[in-house]
Amino acid sequence: QVQLVESGGGSVQAGGSLRLSCVASTSIYCMGWFRQAPGKEREGVATIDRAGRTTYADSVKGRFTISRDNAKNTLYLQLNSLKPEDTGMYYCAAYSVWCPLQEAAFAYWGKGTQVTASS
């Protein structure tokens, strides 16, 4: 079992920035960020494998950056140029085999951290 604990959410004005962190209880191949806005389904934001290969949703390309520190079992998400539509609960997820931007592929989930961008 892998435990994931997110931190770093908050409320900012549109155009602002936040940095999310997720600490995993053990090393795991693929880690990613997903988000869920009120009344909407959860969607993939970005994933990164142990080698640093990344995948992004089109809606965040150029604004968000996913990274990880393998020595610390920690995942990051830098959110820049935030828009009101980025508001939602952001979840850290992990999976051991491969690294798709698909919710169904991920076995381990954190409890989430709230991000709010107001206009």
PDB file of N, CA, C and O in Angstrom, residues 17-72:
ATOM      1  N   SER A  17       0.110  32.172  -8.868  1.00  0.00           N
ATOM      2  CA  SER A  17       0.827  30.896  -8.906  1.00  0.00           C
ATOM      3  C   SER A  17       0.686  30.154  -7.581  1.00  0.00           C
ATOM      4  O   SER A  17       0.516  30.772  -6.523  1.00  0.00           O
ATOM      5  N   LEU A  18       0.785  28.852  -7.669  1.00  0.00           N
ATOM      6  CA  LEU A  18       0.843  27.971  -6.495  1.00  0.00           C
ATOM      7  C   LEU A  18       1.780  26.821  -6.804  1.00  0.00           C
ATOM      8  O   LEU A  18       2.010  26.491  -7.979  1.00  0.00           O
ATOM      9  N   ARG A  19       2.295  26.204  -5.755  1.00  0.00           N
ATOM     10  CA  ARG A  19       3.106  25.000  -5.913  1.00  0.00           C
ATOM     11  C   ARG A  19       2.562  23.919  -5.006  1.00  0.00           C
ATOM     12  O   ARG A  19       2.516  24.093  -3.785  1.00  0.00           O
ATOM     13  N   LEU A  20       2.148  22.818  -5.617  1.00  0.00           N
ATOM     14  CA  LEU A  20       1.633  21.684  -4.877  1.00  0.00           C
ATOM     15  C   LEU A  20       2.746  20.662  -4.667  1.00  0.00           C
ATOM     16  O   LEU A  20       3.624  20.499  -5.516  1.00  0.00           O
ATOM     17  N   SER A  21       2.676  19.968  -3.545  1.00  0.00           N
ATOM     18  CA  SER A  21       3.614  18.897  -3.243  1.00  0.00           C
ATOM     19  C   SER A  21       2.847  17.645  -2.851  1.00  0.00           C
ATOM     20  O   SER A  21       1.732  17.729  -2.328  1.00  0.00           O
ATOM     21  N   CYS A  22       3.461  16.515  -3.084  1.00  0.00           N
ATOM     22  CA  CYS A  22       2.872  15.232  -2.684  1.00  0.00           C
ATOM     23  C   CYS A  22       4.008  14.319  -2.249  1.00  0.00           C
ATOM     24  O   CYS A  22       4.910  14.027  -3.038  1.00  0.00           O
ATOM     25  N   VAL A  23       3.942  13.888  -1.007  1.00  0.00           N
ATOM     26  CA  VAL A  23       4.962  12.974  -0.479  1.00  0.00           C
ATOM     27  C   VAL A  23       4.408  11.562  -0.483  1.00  0.00           C
ATOM     28  O   VAL A  23       3.314  11.310   0.045  1.00  0.00           O
ATOM     29  N   ALA A  24       5.167  10.653  -1.080  1.00  0.00           N
ATOM     30  CA  ALA A  24       4.772   9.243  -1.129  1.00  0.00           C
ATOM     31  C   ALA A  24       5.523   8.450  -0.066  1.00  0.00           C
ATOM     32  O   ALA A  24       6.657   8.773   0.276  1.00  0.00           O
ATOM     33  N   SER A  25       4.879   7.403   0.416  1.00  0.00           N
ATOM     34  CA  SER A  25       5.489   6.590   1.474  1.00  0.00           C
ATOM     35  C   SER A  25       6.590   5.683   0.949  1.00  0.00           C
ATOM     36  O   SER A  25       7.378   5.136   1.732  1.00  0.00           O
ATOM     37  N   THR A  26       6.655   5.524  -0.387  1.00  0.00           N
ATOM     38  CA  THR A  26       7.683   4.691  -0.987  1.00  0.00           C
ATOM     39  C   THR A  26       7.921   5.152  -2.421  1.00  0.00           C
ATOM     40  O   THR A  26       7.134   5.908  -2.975  1.00  0.00           O
ATOM     41  N   SER A  27       9.005   4.688  -3.013  1.00  0.00           N
ATOM     42  CA  SER A  27       9.280   5.006  -4.404  1.00  0.00           C
ATOM     43  C   SER A  27       8.323   4.266  -5.315  1.00  0.00           C
ATOM     44  O   SER A  27       8.031   3.086  -5.091  1.00  0.00           O
ATOM     45  N   ILE A  28       7.823   4.956  -6.341  1.00  0.00           N
ATOM     46  CA  ILE A  28       6.901   4.310  -7.261  1.00  0.00           C
ATOM     47  C   ILE A  28       7.134   4.881  -8.647  1.00  0.00           C
ATOM     48  O   ILE A  28       7.519   6.036  -8.799  1.00  0.00           O
ATOM     49  N   TYR A  29       6.895   4.046  -9.681  1.00  0.00           N
ATOM     50  CA  TYR A  29       7.287   4.400 -11.037  1.00  0.00           C
ATOM     51  C   TYR A  29       6.607   5.658 -11.570  1.00  0.00           C
ATOM     52  O   TYR A  29       7.245   6.570 -12.053  1.00  0.00           O
ATOM     53  N   CYS A  30       5.311   5.684 -11.528  1.00  0.00           N
ATOM     54  CA  CYS A  30       4.577   6.782 -12.137  1.00  0.00           C
ATOM     55  C   CYS A  30       3.798   7.548 -11.080  1.00  0.00           C
ATOM     56  O   CYS A  30       3.129   6.954 -10.228  1.00  0.00           O
ATOM     57  N   MET A  31       3.865   8.865 -11.164  1.00  0.00           N
ATOM     58  CA  MET A  31       3.064   9.716 -10.280  1.00  0.00           C
ATOM     59  C   MET A  31       2.385  10.781 -11.122  1.00  0.00           C
ATOM     60  O   MET A  31       2.884  11.162 -12.193  1.00  0.00           O
ATOM     61  N   GLY A  32       1.249  11.240 -10.651  1.00  0.00           N
ATOM     62  CA  GLY A  32       0.520  12.217 -11.439  1.00  0.00           C
ATOM     63  C   GLY A  32      -0.402  13.077 -10.604  1.00  0.00           C
ATOM     64  O   GLY A  32      -0.611  12.820  -9.417  1.00  0.00           O
ATOM     65  N   TRP A  33      -0.928  14.100 -11.244  1.00  0.00           N
ATOM     66  CA  TRP A  33      -1.907  14.993 -10.644  1.00  0.00           C
ATOM     67  C   TRP A  33      -3.202  14.929 -11.442  1.00  0.00           C
ATOM     68  O   TRP A  33      -3.177  14.969 -12.674  1.00  0.00           O
ATOM     69  N   PHE A  34      -4.293  14.852 -10.718  1.00  0.00           N
ATOM     70  CA  PHE A  34      -5.625  14.900 -11.287  1.00  0.00           C
ATOM     71  C   PHE A  34      -6.383  15.997 -10.541  1.00  0.00           C
ATOM     72  O   PHE A  34      -5.998  16.381  -9.437  1.00  0.00           O
ATOM     73  N   ARG A  35      -7.463  16.474 -11.139  1.00  0.00           N
ATOM     74  CA  ARG A  35      -8.250  17.503 -10.466  1.00  0.00           C
ATOM     75  C   ARG A  35      -9.733  17.274 -10.722  1.00  0.00           C
ATOM     76  O   ARG A  35     -10.116  16.681 -11.719  1.00  0.00           O
ATOM     77  N   GLN A  36     -10.530  17.799  -9.794  1.00  0.00           N
ATOM     78  CA  GLN A  36     -11.980  17.689  -9.925  1.00  0.00           C
ATOM     79  C   GLN A  36     -12.614  19.001  -9.513  1.00  0.00           C
ATOM     80  O   GLN A  36     -12.460  19.432  -8.360  1.00  0.00           O
ATOM     81  N   ALA A  37     -13.321  19.610 -10.446  1.00  0.00           N
ATOM     82  CA  ALA A  37     -14.061  20.832 -10.168  1.00  0.00           C
ATOM     83  C   ALA A  37     -15.452  20.466  -9.671  1.00  0.00           C
ATOM     84  O   ALA A  37     -15.952  19.379  -9.972  1.00  0.00           O
ATOM     85  N   PRO A  38     -16.091  21.349  -8.930  1.00  0.00           N
ATOM     86  CA  PRO A  38     -17.436  21.053  -8.431  1.00  0.00           C
ATOM     87  C   PRO A  38     -18.387  20.707  -9.564  1.00  0.00           C
ATOM     88  O   PRO A  38     -18.450  21.423 -10.563  1.00  0.00           O
ATOM     89  N   GLY A  39     -19.087  19.590  -9.413  1.00  0.00           N
ATOM     90  CA  GLY A  39     -20.063  19.175 -10.409  1.00  0.00           C
ATOM     91  C   GLY A  39     -19.483  18.563 -11.666  1.00  0.00           C
ATOM     92  O   GLY A  39     -20.221  18.272 -12.610  1.00  0.00           O
ATOM     93  N   LYS A  40     -18.169  18.353 -11.683  1.00  0.00           N
ATOM     94  CA  LYS A  40     -17.526  17.784 -12.875  1.00  0.00           C
ATOM     95  C   LYS A  40     -16.787  16.504 -12.523  1.00  0.00           C
ATOM     96  O   LYS A  40     -16.486  16.244 -11.361  1.00  0.00           O
ATOM     97  N   GLU A  41     -16.474  15.734 -13.532  1.00  0.00           N
ATOM     98  CA  GLU A  41     -15.710  14.518 -13.327  1.00  0.00           C
ATOM     99  C   GLU A  41     -14.228  14.857 -13.109  1.00  0.00           C
ATOM    100  O   GLU A  41     -13.732  15.886 -13.549  1.00  0.00           O
ATOM    101  N   ARG A  42     -13.562  13.938 -12.441  1.00  0.00           N
ATOM    102  CA  ARG A  42     -12.131  14.122 -12.228  1.00  0.00           C
ATOM    103  C   ARG A  42     -11.402  13.994 -13.565  1.00  0.00           C
ATOM    104  O   ARG A  42     -11.748  13.128 -14.381  1.00  0.00           O
ATOM    105  N   GLU A  43     -10.378  14.825 -13.779  1.00  0.00           N
ATOM    106  CA  GLU A  43      -9.634  14.811 -15.034  1.00  0.00           C
ATOM    107  C   GLU A  43      -8.131  14.809 -14.761  1.00  0.00           C
ATOM    108  O   GLU A  43      -7.666  15.306 -13.732  1.00  0.00           O
ATOM    109  N   GLY A  44      -7.403  14.261 -15.706  1.00  0.00           N
ATOM    110  CA  GLY A  44      -5.956  14.241 -15.574  1.00  0.00           C
ATOM    111  C   GLY A  44      -5.346  15.591 -15.858  1.00  0.00           C
ATOM    112  O   GLY A  44      -5.796  16.304 -16.755  1.00  0.00           O
ATOM    113  N   VAL A  45      -4.319  15.920 -15.104  1.00  0.00           N
ATOM    114  CA  VAL A  45      -3.600  17.176 -15.292  1.00  0.00           C
ATOM    115  C   VAL A  45      -2.215  16.903 -15.881  1.00  0.00           C
ATOM    116  O   VAL A  45      -1.846  17.466 -16.905  1.00  0.00           O
ATOM    117  N   ALA A  46      -1.448  16.045 -15.218  1.00  0.00           N
ATOM    118  CA  ALA A  46      -0.103  15.741 -15.688  1.00  0.00           C
ATOM    119  C   ALA A  46       0.407  14.482 -15.003  1.00  0.00           C
ATOM    120  O   ALA A  46      -0.009  14.168 -13.885  1.00  0.00           O
ATOM    121  N   THR A  47       1.297  13.780 -15.679  1.00  0.00           N
ATOM    122  CA  THR A  47       1.970  12.627 -15.085  1.00  0.00           C
ATOM    123  C   THR A  47       3.462  12.714 -15.360  1.00  0.00           C
ATOM    124  O   THR A  47       3.902  13.394 -16.294  1.00  0.00           O
ATOM    125  N   ILE A  48       4.222  11.984 -14.541  1.00  0.00           N
ATOM    126  CA  ILE A  48       5.676  11.937 -14.714  1.00  0.00           C
ATOM    127  C   ILE A  48       6.167  10.571 -14.251  1.00  0.00           C
ATOM    128  O   ILE A  48       5.738  10.065 -13.211  1.00  0.00           O
ATOM    129  N   ASP A  49       7.068   9.969 -15.030  1.00  0.00           N
ATOM    130  CA  ASP A  49       7.611   8.692 -14.588  1.00  0.00           C
ATOM    131  C   ASP A  49       8.956   8.906 -13.901  1.00  0.00           C
ATOM    132  O   ASP A  49       9.436  10.029 -13.774  1.00  0.00           O
ATOM    133  N   ARG A  50       9.542   7.832 -13.431  1.00  0.00           N
ATOM    134  CA  ARG A  50      10.765   7.939 -12.639  1.00  0.00           C
ATOM    135  C   ARG A  50      11.915   8.545 -13.441  1.00  0.00           C
ATOM    136  O   ARG A  50      12.818   9.164 -12.883  1.00  0.00           O
ATOM    137  N   ALA A  51      11.883   8.382 -14.757  1.00  0.00           N
ATOM    138  CA  ALA A  51      12.937   8.936 -15.617  1.00  0.00           C
ATOM    139  C   ALA A  51      12.701  10.402 -15.948  1.00  0.00           C
ATOM    140  O   ALA A  51      13.551  11.024 -16.595  1.00  0.00           O
ATOM    141  N   GLY A  52      11.562  10.921 -15.569  1.00  0.00           N
ATOM    142  CA  GLY A  52      11.268  12.328 -15.821  1.00  0.00           C
ATOM    143  C   GLY A  52      10.454  12.609 -17.062  1.00  0.00           C
ATOM    144  O   GLY A  52      10.269  13.766 -17.437  1.00  0.00           O
ATOM    145  N   ARG A  53       9.981  11.554 -17.701  1.00  0.00           N
ATOM    146  CA  ARG A  53       9.127  11.758 -18.883  1.00  0.00           C
ATOM    147  C   ARG A  53       7.751  12.234 -18.423  1.00  0.00           C
ATOM    148  O   ARG A  53       7.160  11.667 -17.514  1.00  0.00           O
ATOM    149  N   THR A  54       7.240  13.264 -19.104  1.00  0.00           N
ATOM    150  CA  THR A  54       6.004  13.909 -18.658  1.00  0.00           C
ATOM    151  C   THR A  54       4.906  13.862 -19.709  1.00  0.00           C
ATOM    152  O   THR A  54       5.169  13.748 -20.911  1.00  0.00           O
ATOM    153  N   THR A  55       3.674  13.943 -19.227  1.00  0.00           N
ATOM    154  CA  THR A  55       2.493  14.077 -20.066  1.00  0.00           C
ATOM    155  C   THR A  55       1.610  15.143 -19.445  1.00  0.00           C
ATOM    156  O   THR A  55       1.440  15.161 -18.221  1.00  0.00           O
ATOM    157  N   TYR A  56       1.050  16.019 -20.274  1.00  0.00           N
ATOM    158  CA  TYR A  56       0.195  17.096 -19.778  1.00  0.00           C
ATOM    159  C   TYR A  56      -1.148  17.103 -20.506  1.00  0.00           C
ATOM    160  O   TYR A  56      -1.234  16.794 -21.693  1.00  0.00           O
ATOM    161  N   ALA A  57      -2.166  17.527 -19.797  1.00  0.00           N
ATOM    162  CA  ALA A  57      -3.432  17.836 -20.441  1.00  0.00           C
ATOM    163  C   ALA A  57      -3.253  19.108 -21.270  1.00  0.00           C
ATOM    164  O   ALA A  57      -2.498  20.009 -20.877  1.00  0.00           O
ATOM    165  N   ASP A  58      -3.943  19.181 -22.401  1.00  0.00           N
ATOM    166  CA  ASP A  58      -3.798  20.345 -23.273  1.00  0.00           C
ATOM    167  C   ASP A  58      -4.149  21.645 -22.547  1.00  0.00           C
ATOM    168  O   ASP A  58      -3.553  22.687 -22.816  1.00  0.00           O
ATOM    169  N   SER A  59      -5.090  21.567 -21.635  1.00  0.00           N
ATOM    170  CA  SER A  59      -5.576  22.769 -20.960  1.00  0.00           C
ATOM    171  C   SER A  59      -4.540  23.409 -20.033  1.00  0.00           C
ATOM    172  O   SER A  59      -4.701  24.563 -19.641  1.00  0.00           O
ATOM    173  N   VAL A  60      -3.488  22.674 -19.685  1.00  0.00           N
ATOM    174  CA  VAL A  60      -2.496  23.222 -18.750  1.00  0.00           C
ATOM    175  C   VAL A  60      -1.115  23.354 -19.359  1.00  0.00           C
ATOM    176  O   VAL A  60      -0.203  23.874 -18.702  1.00  0.00           O
ATOM    177  N   LYS A  61      -0.944  22.903 -20.579  1.00  0.00           N
ATOM    178  CA  LYS A  61       0.376  22.983 -21.219  1.00  0.00           C
ATOM    179  C   LYS A  61       0.855  24.427 -21.279  1.00  0.00           C
ATOM    180  O   LYS A  61       0.102  25.329 -21.640  1.00  0.00           O
ATOM    181  N   GLY A  62       2.116  24.635 -20.916  1.00  0.00           N
ATOM    182  CA  GLY A  62       2.687  25.970 -20.930  1.00  0.00           C
ATOM    183  C   GLY A  62       2.433  26.758 -19.664  1.00  0.00           C
ATOM    184  O   GLY A  62       3.039  27.821 -19.463  1.00  0.00           O
ATOM    185  N   ARG A  63       1.539  26.270 -18.804  1.00  0.00           N
ATOM    186  CA  ARG A  63       1.234  26.982 -17.563  1.00  0.00           C
ATOM    187  C   ARG A  63       1.629  26.165 -16.319  1.00  0.00           C
ATOM    188  O   ARG A  63       2.067  26.738 -15.324  1.00  0.00           O
ATOM    189  N   PHE A  64       1.448  24.872 -16.377  1.00  0.00           N
ATOM    190  CA  PHE A  64       1.760  24.001 -15.247  1.00  0.00           C
ATOM    191  C   PHE A  64       3.015  23.185 -15.558  1.00  0.00           C
ATOM    192  O   PHE A  64       3.257  22.814 -16.706  1.00  0.00           O
ATOM    193  N   THR A  65       3.783  22.893 -14.525  1.00  0.00           N
ATOM    194  CA  THR A  65       4.973  22.068 -14.669  1.00  0.00           C
ATOM    195  C   THR A  65       4.994  21.001 -13.585  1.00  0.00           C
ATOM    196  O   THR A  65       4.939  21.320 -12.389  1.00  0.00           O
ATOM    197  N   ILE A  66       5.065  19.748 -14.015  1.00  0.00           N
ATOM    198  CA  ILE A  66       5.163  18.638 -13.068  1.00  0.00           C
ATOM    199  C   ILE A  66       6.626  18.242 -12.934  1.00  0.00           C
ATOM    200  O   ILE A  66       7.388  18.266 -13.906  1.00  0.00           O
ATOM    201  N   SER A  67       7.034  17.901 -11.722  1.00  0.00           N
ATOM    202  CA  SER A  67       8.403  17.455 -11.482  1.00  0.00           C
ATOM    203  C   SER A  67       8.401  16.528 -10.272  1.00  0.00           C
ATOM    204  O   SER A  67       7.392  16.420  -9.564  1.00  0.00           O
ATOM    205  N   ARG A  68       9.503  15.859 -10.055  1.00  0.00           N
ATOM    206  CA  ARG A  68       9.591  14.960  -8.905  1.00  0.00           C
ATOM    207  C   ARG A  68      11.025  14.907  -8.402  1.00  0.00           C
ATOM    208  O   ARG A  68      11.970  15.107  -9.160  1.00  0.00           O
ATOM    209  N   ASP A  69      11.165  14.619  -7.123  1.00  0.00           N
ATOM    210  CA  ASP A  69      12.465  14.390  -6.493  1.00  0.00           C
ATOM    211  C   ASP A  69      12.459  12.938  -6.040  1.00  0.00           C
ATOM    212  O   ASP A  69      11.844  12.598  -5.022  1.00  0.00           O
ATOM    213  N   ASN A  70      13.104  12.083  -6.804  1.00  0.00           N
ATOM    214  CA  ASN A  70      13.069  10.652  -6.514  1.00  0.00           C
ATOM    215  C   ASN A  70      13.719  10.330  -5.162  1.00  0.00           C
ATOM    216  O   ASN A  70      13.301   9.398  -4.476  1.00  0.00           O
ATOM    217  N   ALA A  71      14.728  11.080  -4.788  1.00  0.00           N
ATOM    218  CA  ALA A  71      15.401  10.818  -3.513  1.00  0.00           C
ATOM    219  C   ALA A  71      14.485  11.078  -2.326  1.00  0.00           C
ATOM    220  O   ALA A  71      14.647  10.474  -1.258  1.00  0.00           O
ATOM    221  N   LYS A  72      13.528  11.989  -2.510  1.00  0.00           N
ATOM    222  CA  LYS A  72      12.606  12.337  -1.425  1.00  0.00           C
ATOM    223  C   LYS A  72      11.215  11.738  -1.616  1.00  0.00           C
ATOM    224  O   LYS A  72      10.316  12.017  -0.822  1.00  0.00           O
TER     225      LYS A  72
END
